mmCIF file of C-alpha atoms and ligand atoms in Angstrom:
data_model
loop_
_atom_site.group_PDB
_atom_site.id
_atom_site.type_symbol
_atom_site.label_atom_id
_atom_site.label_comp_id
_atom_site.label_asym_id
_atom_site.label_seq_id
_atom_site.Cartn_x
_atom_site.Cartn_y
_atom_site.Cartn_z
ATOM 1 C CA MET A 185 144.986 75.336 -19.305
ATOM 2 C CA PRO A 186 144.679 75.826 -23.524
ATOM 3 C CA ASN A 187 145.508 71.956 -24.025
ATOM 4 C CA THR A 188 143.523 70.498 -21.623
ATOM 5 C CA THR A 189 141.550 67.721 -23.542
ATOM 6 C CA LEU A 190 137.435 67.164 -21.614
ATOM 7 C CA GLU A 191 138.541 63.810 -20.432
ATOM 8 C CA GLU A 192 141.257 65.355 -18.333
ATOM 9 C CA ARG A 193 138.967 68.313 -17.332
ATOM 10 C CA LEU A 194 136.961 65.434 -16.138
ATOM 11 C CA GLN A 195 139.115 63.859 -14.094
ATOM 12 C CA GLU A 196 140.251 67.025 -12.402
ATOM 13 C CA LEU A 197 137.224 67.848 -11.532
ATOM 14 C CA LYS A 198 136.277 65.035 -10.053
ATOM 15 C CA ARG A 199 138.786 65.493 -7.655
ATOM 16 C CA GLN A 200 137.969 68.616 -6.791
ATOM 17 C CA ARG A 201 134.329 67.823 -5.906
ATOM 18 C CA ASN A 202 135.417 64.362 -4.562
ATOM 19 C CA ALA A 203 132.909 62.665 -6.576
ATOM 20 C CA VAL A 204 132.522 59.038 -8.276
ATOM 21 C CA ILE A 205 131.561 58.779 -11.590
ATOM 22 C CA LEU A 206 128.835 56.038 -12.527
ATOM 23 C CA ALA A 207 127.679 55.060 -15.747
ATOM 24 C CA HIS A 208 124.647 52.501 -16.798
ATOM 25 C CA ASN A 209 126.364 50.100 -19.751
ATOM 26 C CA TYR A 210 124.167 51.093 -22.566
ATOM 27 C CA GLN A 211 126.002 54.294 -22.363
ATOM 28 C CA ARG A 212 127.926 55.417 -25.221
ATOM 29 C CA GLY A 213 131.339 54.442 -25.118
ATOM 30 C CA GLU A 214 133.325 57.427 -24.309
ATOM 31 C CA VAL A 215 131.381 58.100 -20.784
ATOM 32 C CA GLN A 216 131.735 54.387 -19.865
ATOM 33 C CA ASP A 217 135.411 54.546 -20.668
ATOM 34 C CA ALA A 218 135.287 57.737 -18.297
ATOM 35 C CA ALA A 219 133.439 56.851 -15.401
ATOM 36 C CA ASP A 220 134.479 54.387 -12.283
ATOM 37 C CA TYR A 221 131.719 51.822 -12.303
ATOM 38 C CA THR A 222 130.075 51.013 -15.270
ATOM 39 C CA GLY A 223 127.067 48.438 -15.048
ATOM 40 C CA ASP A 224 123.549 47.539 -14.481
ATOM 41 C CA SER A 225 120.632 49.077 -12.566
ATOM 42 C CA LEU A 226 121.546 46.533 -10.101
ATOM 43 C CA GLY A 227 125.032 46.839 -9.478
ATOM 44 C CA LEU A 228 124.985 50.606 -9.637
ATOM 45 C CA SER A 229 122.212 50.802 -6.794
ATOM 46 C CA GLN A 230 124.850 49.459 -4.366
ATOM 47 C CA GLN A 231 127.451 50.788 -6.002
ATOM 48 C CA ALA A 232 125.374 54.258 -4.915
ATOM 49 C CA ALA A 233 124.598 52.844 -1.283
ATOM 50 C CA ALA A 234 128.295 52.161 -1.147
ATOM 51 C CA THR A 235 130.243 55.170 -2.131
ATOM 52 C CA ASP A 236 132.123 57.293 0.067
ATOM 53 C CA ALA A 237 132.125 59.903 -2.756
ATOM 54 C CA ASP A 238 130.459 63.476 -1.821
ATOM 55 C CA VAL A 239 128.792 63.496 -4.977
ATOM 56 C CA ILE A 240 127.854 60.748 -7.482
ATOM 57 C CA LEU A 241 127.885 62.090 -11.137
ATOM 58 C CA PHE A 242 124.853 59.597 -12.801
ATOM 59 C CA CYS A 243 125.461 58.796 -16.275
ATOM 60 C CA GLY A 244 122.029 56.842 -17.600
ATOM 61 C CA VAL A 245 118.616 57.743 -17.535
ATOM 62 C CA HIS A 246 116.281 59.591 -14.924
ATOM 63 C CA PHE A 247 114.685 56.513 -12.560
ATOM 64 C CA MET A 248 118.496 55.544 -12.086
ATOM 65 C CA ALA A 249 120.263 58.742 -11.008
ATOM 66 C CA GLU A 250 116.465 59.323 -8.700
ATOM 67 C CA THR A 251 117.799 55.973 -6.801
ATOM 68 C CA ALA A 252 121.050 57.022 -6.174
ATOM 69 C CA ALA A 253 119.503 59.787 -4.392
ATOM 70 C CA ILE A 254 116.485 57.720 -2.472
ATOM 71 C CA LEU A 255 119.462 55.155 -1.423
ATOM 72 C CA CYS A 256 122.238 58.224 -0.484
ATOM 73 C CA PRO A 257 120.070 61.177 0.836
ATOM 74 C CA ASP A 258 123.378 62.699 2.245
ATOM 75 C CA LYS A 259 124.825 62.743 -1.251
ATOM 76 C CA THR A 260 125.044 65.273 -4.485
ATOM 77 C CA VAL A 261 123.517 63.207 -7.258
ATOM 78 C CA LEU A 262 124.252 65.014 -10.511
ATOM 79 C CA ILE A 263 122.491 63.974 -14.066
ATOM 80 C CA PRO A 264 124.553 65.232 -17.138
ATOM 81 C CA ASP A 265 121.315 66.322 -19.238
ATOM 82 C CA PRO A 266 117.654 66.502 -17.505
ATOM 83 C CA CYS A 267 115.871 64.756 -20.092
ATOM 84 C CA ALA A 268 117.258 61.339 -20.493
ATOM 85 C CA GLY A 269 113.877 59.437 -18.940
ATOM 86 C CA CYS A 270 113.027 56.461 -19.321
ATOM 87 C CA PRO A 271 109.605 56.056 -21.516
ATOM 88 C CA MET A 272 108.632 52.819 -19.519
ATOM 89 C CA ALA A 273 109.422 54.678 -16.546
ATOM 90 C CA ASN A 274 106.201 56.925 -17.480
ATOM 91 C CA MET A 275 104.056 54.217 -18.956
ATOM 92 C CA ILE A 276 102.139 53.837 -15.210
ATOM 93 C CA THR A 277 101.223 56.797 -13.494
ATOM 94 C CA ALA A 278 100.430 56.909 -9.347
ATOM 95 C CA ARG A 279 97.036 57.742 -9.959
ATOM 96 C CA GLU A 280 96.636 54.472 -12.463
ATOM 97 C CA LEU A 281 98.510 52.004 -9.751
ATOM 98 C CA LEU A 282 96.217 52.929 -6.568
ATOM 99 C CA GLU A 283 93.069 52.687 -9.182
ATOM 100 C CA ALA A 284 95.182 48.729 -10.304
ATOM 101 C CA LYS A 285 95.834 48.290 -6.120
ATOM 102 C CA ALA A 286 92.267 48.942 -5.289
ATOM 103 C CA LYS A 287 91.246 46.056 -8.003
ATOM 104 C CA HIS A 288 93.843 43.582 -6.834
ATOM 105 C CA PRO A 289 93.696 44.556 -3.110
ATOM 106 C CA ASP A 290 94.960 41.396 -1.761
ATOM 107 C CA ALA A 291 97.846 41.642 -4.440
ATOM 108 C CA VAL A 292 101.748 42.230 -3.679
ATOM 109 C CA VAL A 293 102.960 44.585 -6.265
ATOM 110 C CA VAL A 294 105.973 43.958 -7.390
ATOM 111 C CA THR A 295 107.750 46.530 -9.188
ATOM 112 C CA TYR A 296 111.362 46.939 -11.578
ATOM 113 C CA VAL A 297 113.283 49.285 -10.910
ATOM 114 C CA ASN A 298 112.886 51.279 -14.012
ATOM 115 C CA SER A 299 109.744 53.707 -12.185
ATOM 116 C CA THR A 300 109.473 56.636 -10.860
ATOM 117 C CA ALA A 301 110.431 57.041 -7.538
ATOM 118 C CA GLU A 302 106.557 57.751 -6.852
ATOM 119 C CA ILE A 303 105.672 54.873 -7.883
ATOM 120 C CA LYS A 304 108.377 52.637 -5.746
ATOM 121 C CA ALA A 305 106.689 54.421 -2.854
ATOM 122 C CA LEU A 306 103.336 52.270 -3.664
ATOM 123 C CA SER A 307 104.794 49.323 -3.998
ATOM 124 C CA ASP A 308 105.838 47.017 -2.130
ATOM 125 C CA LEU A 309 108.886 45.467 -3.489
ATOM 126 C CA CYS A 310 111.618 46.627 -6.517
ATOM 127 C CA CYS A 311 113.116 44.274 -8.716
ATOM 128 C CA THR A 312 115.929 45.041 -11.362
ATOM 129 C CA SER A 313 115.780 42.919 -14.448
ATOM 130 C CA ALA A 314 118.946 40.443 -12.671
ATOM 131 C CA ASN A 315 116.708 40.072 -10.330
ATOM 132 C CA ALA A 316 113.089 39.379 -10.659
ATOM 133 C CA VAL A 317 112.953 35.941 -10.605
ATOM 134 C CA LYS A 318 113.739 35.783 -7.430
ATOM 135 C CA VAL A 319 112.197 38.199 -6.061
ATOM 136 C CA VAL A 320 109.029 37.061 -6.987
ATOM 137 C CA ALA A 321 110.357 33.713 -5.628
ATOM 138 C CA SER A 322 110.329 34.989 -2.265
ATOM 139 C CA ILE A 323 106.729 36.005 -2.641
ATOM 140 C CA PRO A 324 104.768 32.737 -1.189
ATOM 141 C CA ALA A 325 102.735 30.740 -4.231
ATOM 142 C CA GLY A 326 99.253 31.114 -2.982
ATOM 143 C CA ARG A 327 99.410 35.159 -3.276
ATOM 144 C CA GLN A 328 98.343 37.398 -6.058
ATOM 145 C CA VAL A 329 101.887 39.175 -7.458
ATOM 146 C CA LEU A 330 100.916 42.673 -9.158
ATOM 147 C CA PHE A 331 104.067 43.699 -11.571
ATOM 148 C CA VAL A 332 104.797 46.566 -12.913
ATOM 149 C CA PRO A 333 105.008 48.205 -15.166
ATOM 150 C CA ASP A 334 107.027 45.995 -17.449
ATOM 151 C CA GLN A 335 105.392 43.109 -19.022
ATOM 152 C CA SER A 336 108.134 42.173 -20.842
ATOM 153 C CA LEU A 337 110.007 41.538 -17.923
ATOM 154 C CA GLY A 338 107.238 40.039 -16.073
ATOM 155 C CA GLY A 339 106.026 38.088 -18.901
ATOM 156 C CA TYR A 340 109.680 35.983 -18.540
ATOM 157 C CA ALA A 341 109.374 36.148 -14.373
ATOM 158 C CA ALA A 342 105.946 34.210 -15.213
ATOM 159 C CA ARG A 343 107.090 31.285 -17.581
ATOM 160 C CA GLN A 344 110.420 31.141 -15.504
ATOM 161 C CA LEU A 345 108.322 30.354 -12.811
ATOM 162 C CA GLY A 346 105.082 28.860 -14.090
ATOM 163 C CA ARG A 347 103.089 31.619 -12.593
ATOM 164 C CA GLU A 348 100.682 33.789 -13.059
ATOM 165 C CA LEU A 349 101.060 37.201 -12.450
ATOM 166 C CA ILE A 350 99.337 40.303 -13.236
ATOM 167 C CA LEU A 351 101.111 41.929 -15.680
ATOM 168 C CA TRP A 352 100.369 45.741 -16.269
ATOM 169 C CA PRO A 353 101.117 46.946 -20.050
ATOM 170 C CA GLY A 354 104.496 49.011 -19.872
ATOM 171 C CA TYR A 355 107.413 48.364 -22.431
ATOM 172 C CA CYS A 356 110.021 49.557 -23.462
ATOM 173 C CA PRO A 357 110.449 51.020 -27.318
ATOM 174 C CA THR A 358 114.179 49.943 -27.910
ATOM 175 C CA HIS A 359 113.971 46.422 -26.813
ATOM 176 C CA HIS A 360 110.175 45.898 -28.925
ATOM 177 C CA ARG A 361 111.972 46.915 -32.239
ATOM 178 C CA ILE A 362 113.909 43.700 -31.796
ATOM 179 C CA ARG A 363 112.551 41.258 -33.624
ATOM 180 C CA ALA A 364 112.531 37.515 -33.493
ATOM 181 C CA LYS A 365 112.596 37.097 -37.832
ATOM 182 C CA ASP A 366 115.892 39.328 -37.475
ATOM 183 C CA VAL A 367 117.000 36.920 -35.363
ATOM 184 C CA LEU A 368 116.199 33.499 -37.416
ATOM 185 C CA GLU A 369 117.588 35.896 -40.311
ATOM 186 C CA LEU A 370 121.272 36.012 -38.378
ATOM 187 C CA LYS A 371 120.856 32.173 -36.873
ATOM 188 C CA ALA A 372 120.623 30.992 -40.263
ATOM 189 C CA GLN A 373 123.534 33.301 -41.586
ATOM 190 C CA HIS A 374 125.950 32.198 -38.615
ATOM 191 C CA PRO A 375 124.944 28.401 -37.367
ATOM 192 C CA ASP A 376 127.255 28.316 -35.016
ATOM 193 C CA ALA A 377 126.769 31.524 -33.338
ATOM 194 C CA ALA A 378 125.091 31.757 -29.726
ATOM 195 C CA PHE A 379 121.888 34.675 -29.074
ATOM 196 C CA ILE A 380 121.916 36.607 -25.712
ATOM 197 C CA CYS A 381 119.211 38.885 -24.906
ATOM 198 C CA HIS A 382 117.681 41.286 -22.350
ATOM 199 C CA PRO A 383 114.099 39.873 -20.936
ATOM 200 C CA GLU A 384 112.891 43.234 -21.584
ATOM 201 C CA CYS A 385 112.475 41.530 -25.237
ATOM 202 C CA THR A 386 109.092 40.322 -26.693
ATOM 203 C CA THR A 387 108.295 36.700 -26.059
ATOM 204 C CA ASP A 388 108.955 35.203 -29.097
ATOM 205 C CA VAL A 389 112.520 36.911 -29.562
ATOM 206 C CA VAL A 390 113.193 35.437 -25.430
ATOM 207 C CA ASP A 391 112.533 32.412 -26.369
ATOM 208 C CA LEU A 392 114.690 31.928 -29.068
ATOM 209 C CA ALA A 393 118.371 33.115 -26.920
ATOM 210 C CA ASP A 394 120.163 31.107 -25.419
ATOM 211 C CA VAL A 395 120.675 33.104 -22.370
ATOM 212 C CA VAL A 396 118.428 35.443 -20.921
ATOM 213 C CA ALA A 397 119.982 38.368 -18.402
ATOM 214 C CA SER A 398 120.537 41.786 -17.327
ATOM 215 C CA THR A 399 123.017 43.548 -19.031
ATOM 216 C CA SER A 400 126.212 43.235 -16.841
ATOM 217 C CA GLY A 401 124.499 39.197 -16.540
ATOM 218 C CA MET A 402 125.134 39.399 -20.957
ATOM 219 C CA ILE A 403 129.043 40.729 -20.074
ATOM 220 C CA LYS A 404 129.392 37.838 -17.840
ATOM 221 C CA TRP A 405 128.041 34.968 -19.379
ATOM 222 C CA CYS A 406 130.263 36.570 -22.967
ATOM 223 C CA LYS A 407 133.769 36.515 -21.169
ATOM 224 C CA ASP A 408 133.313 32.355 -19.933
ATOM 225 C CA ALA A 409 131.401 31.422 -23.818
ATOM 226 C CA ASP A 410 133.112 29.010 -25.608
ATOM 227 C CA ALA A 411 130.420 30.674 -28.436
ATOM 228 C CA ALA A 412 132.989 32.860 -30.921
ATOM 229 C CA THR A 413 129.864 34.607 -31.711
ATOM 230 C CA ILE A 414 127.372 35.164 -30.417
ATOM 231 C CA ILE A 415 124.410 37.641 -32.094
ATOM 232 C CA VAL A 416 122.758 40.321 -29.251
ATOM 233 C CA GLY A 417 119.065 41.265 -28.673
ATOM 234 C CA THR A 418 119.278 44.105 -26.443
ATOM 235 C CA GLU A 419 120.776 48.276 -26.390
ATOM 236 C CA ILE A 420 123.311 48.214 -28.717
ATOM 237 C CA GLY A 421 125.364 50.554 -26.448
ATOM 238 C CA LEU A 422 126.039 47.015 -24.581
ATOM 239 C CA LEU A 423 128.414 46.503 -27.263
ATOM 240 C CA HIS A 424 131.083 48.567 -25.891
ATOM 241 C CA GLY A 425 131.236 46.514 -23.106
ATOM 242 C CA LEU A 426 131.417 42.984 -24.425
ATOM 243 C CA ARG A 427 133.638 44.000 -27.310
ATOM 244 C CA LYS A 428 136.109 45.632 -24.622
ATOM 245 C CA ASP A 429 135.764 42.490 -22.018
ATOM 246 C CA SER A 430 135.940 39.643 -25.101
ATOM 247 C CA PRO A 431 137.621 41.502 -27.636
ATOM 248 C CA ALA A 432 138.918 37.918 -29.123
ATOM 249 C CA LYS A 433 134.691 37.163 -29.690
ATOM 250 C CA THR A 434 132.535 38.408 -32.723
ATOM 251 C CA PHE A 435 129.011 40.213 -31.294
ATOM 252 C CA LEU A 436 126.466 40.524 -33.762
ATOM 253 C CA PRO A 437 123.750 42.995 -32.979
ATOM 254 C CA VAL A 438 119.740 42.121 -33.895
ATOM 255 C CA SER A 439 118.806 45.646 -34.539
ATOM 256 C CA ASP A 440 120.728 48.304 -35.298
ATOM 257 C CA LEU A 441 117.671 49.900 -34.310
ATOM 258 C CA ALA A 442 117.695 48.918 -30.783
ATOM 259 C CA ASP A 443 119.432 52.277 -29.571
ATOM 260 C CA CYS A 444 117.778 54.634 -26.294
ATOM 261 C CA PRO A 445 117.724 57.906 -27.112
ATOM 262 C CA ASN A 446 117.835 58.712 -23.761
ATOM 263 C CA MET A 447 120.949 56.728 -22.765
ATOM 264 C CA LYS A 448 122.764 58.727 -25.500
ATOM 265 C CA LEU A 449 121.609 62.153 -24.097
ATOM 266 C CA ASN A 450 124.981 61.965 -22.053
ATOM 267 C CA THR A 451 127.990 62.878 -23.468
ATOM 268 C CA ILE A 452 132.356 63.899 -22.045
ATOM 269 C CA GLU A 453 131.269 67.506 -23.016
ATOM 270 C CA LYS A 454 127.843 67.689 -20.637
ATOM 271 C CA MET A 455 129.332 65.774 -17.668
ATOM 272 C CA VAL A 456 132.160 68.601 -17.334
ATOM 273 C CA TRP A 457 129.861 71.186 -17.159
ATOM 274 C CA ALA A 458 127.796 69.028 -14.422
ATOM 275 C CA LEU A 459 130.925 69.267 -12.155
ATOM 276 C CA GLU A 460 131.679 72.703 -13.277
ATOM 277 C CA ASP A 461 128.648 73.733 -12.132
ATOM 278 C CA MET A 462 126.814 70.650 -10.065
ATOM 279 C CA GLN A 463 123.784 71.006 -12.543
ATOM 280 C CA PHE A 464 121.959 69.092 -12.688
ATOM 281 C CA PRO A 465 121.152 67.833 -9.568
ATOM 282 C CA VAL A 466 118.461 64.592 -8.536
ATOM 283 C CA THR A 467 116.172 65.026 -5.812
ATOM 284 C CA VAL A 468 113.423 62.973 -4.406
ATOM 285 C CA PRO A 469 110.908 64.267 -1.497
ATOM 286 C CA PRO A 470 111.958 63.149 2.002
ATOM 287 C CA ALA A 471 108.649 61.277 2.163
ATOM 288 C CA VAL A 472 108.488 59.580 -0.755
ATOM 289 C CA ALA A 473 111.842 58.803 -0.863
ATOM 290 C CA ALA A 474 111.704 56.457 2.979
ATOM 291 C CA ALA A 475 108.484 55.193 1.502
ATOM 292 C CA ALA A 476 110.367 53.833 -1.689
ATOM 293 C CA ARG A 477 113.275 52.880 -0.297
ATOM 294 C CA HIS A 478 112.165 50.245 1.802
ATOM 295 C CA SER A 479 110.796 48.805 -1.225
ATOM 296 C CA ILE A 480 114.473 48.557 -2.731
ATOM 297 C CA ASP A 481 116.094 47.945 0.976
ATOM 298 C CA ARG A 482 113.940 44.334 0.485
ATOM 299 C CA MET A 483 115.233 43.731 -2.842
ATOM 300 C CA LEU A 484 118.716 44.295 -2.268
ATOM 301 C CA GLU A 485 118.468 42.329 1.300
ATOM 302 C CA LEU A 486 117.356 39.303 -1.157
ATOM 303 C CA ALA A 487 120.491 40.162 -3.874
HETATM 304 P P1 LIG B 784 119.560 46.247 -17.056
HETATM 305 O O1 LIG B 784 119.318 46.701 -15.271
HETATM 306 O O2 LIG B 784 119.852 45.054 -17.316
HETATM 307 O O3 LIG B 784 121.150 46.978 -16.808
HETATM 308 O O4 LIG B 784 118.785 47.231 -17.162
HETATM 309 C C1 LIG B 784 118.665 48.516 -17.490
HETATM 310 C C2 LIG B 784 117.685 48.372 -18.697
HETATM 311 O O5 LIG B 784 116.945 49.740 -18.442
HETATM 312 C C3 LIG B 784 117.404 47.713 -19.831
HETATM 313 O O6 LIG B 784 116.624 48.142 -20.932
HETATM 314 FE FE1 LIG B 785 114.012 52.794 -20.645
HETATM 315 FE FE2 LIG B 785 114.568 50.945 -22.745
HETATM 316 FE FE3 LIG B 785 116.192 52.951 -22.394
HETATM 317 FE FE4 LIG B 785 116.056 50.879 -20.754
HETATM 318 S S1 LIG B 785 116.871 50.692 -22.867
HETATM 319 S S2 LIG B 785 116.219 53.154 -20.460
HETATM 320 S S3 LIG B 785 114.339 50.608 -20.609
HETATM 321 S S4 LIG B 785 113.578 52.988 -22.599
#
């Protein structure tokens, strides 16, 4: 079929394999456009849990595909590029978490979904950026909370709830490239613009925001907002979905450097190869998956 485009070949393979394509909001524009569902970490987990496809082609980073594998043990979960990891997820090891738990034996461990299955398996509750505040709020006020691995999201939840949390010092290298001084400069140039950001940003950036939300939360807020110009404090892949959903609005990224190199490793070519060769499967050992699932299910019940 010499004239078949990569997109057409992908759709053909999708039908042959009975596959569903899930893509995170930070993926390349063409990857998002080829997906059946594009969303934030919470939405993607819910889609994975609900699908009746045999194969999930997960275009995101490794922990997201791993979460899908935990939720769907009877399905084949593929990631187009096995090197697409999340540096924040690697900022805490199982040994470090066990040491922290021994130091704070009474603490409830709340783990951001941007973590390995092993870390989730050692946790009481999981959360995403969309529900971190709600998840922490569900823990009785008198109980200590150990929040891992993102100090920025944990700090945001703590400030929202007026509650002290024990924070693990992990962070997102991409979101920490977004600086308050650049936000202030853009706000001065566009005084009527709104400013939105992701809770993985540093506190000084979050303090400047009109709204702090998950990636899908930001897309929804912008669609409903009155502001004609919106300054965006998150990974630049979100601009694709923002511009697609709100074509009449102007979106200004705070920094073009806020580009997650891992998210961008997945391409249309690699998606085609993944479905042709059934590469690269993401699996979790059953005992780890069962323990991790408990913390994810507790989060999904709250969501
Ligand atoms: P969301 O769950 O808000 O999409 O965030 C995932 C992520 O990796 C942000 O850096
Ligand atoms: Fe991880 Fe940050 Fe990339 Fe999200 S943007 S996947 S938190 S490195």
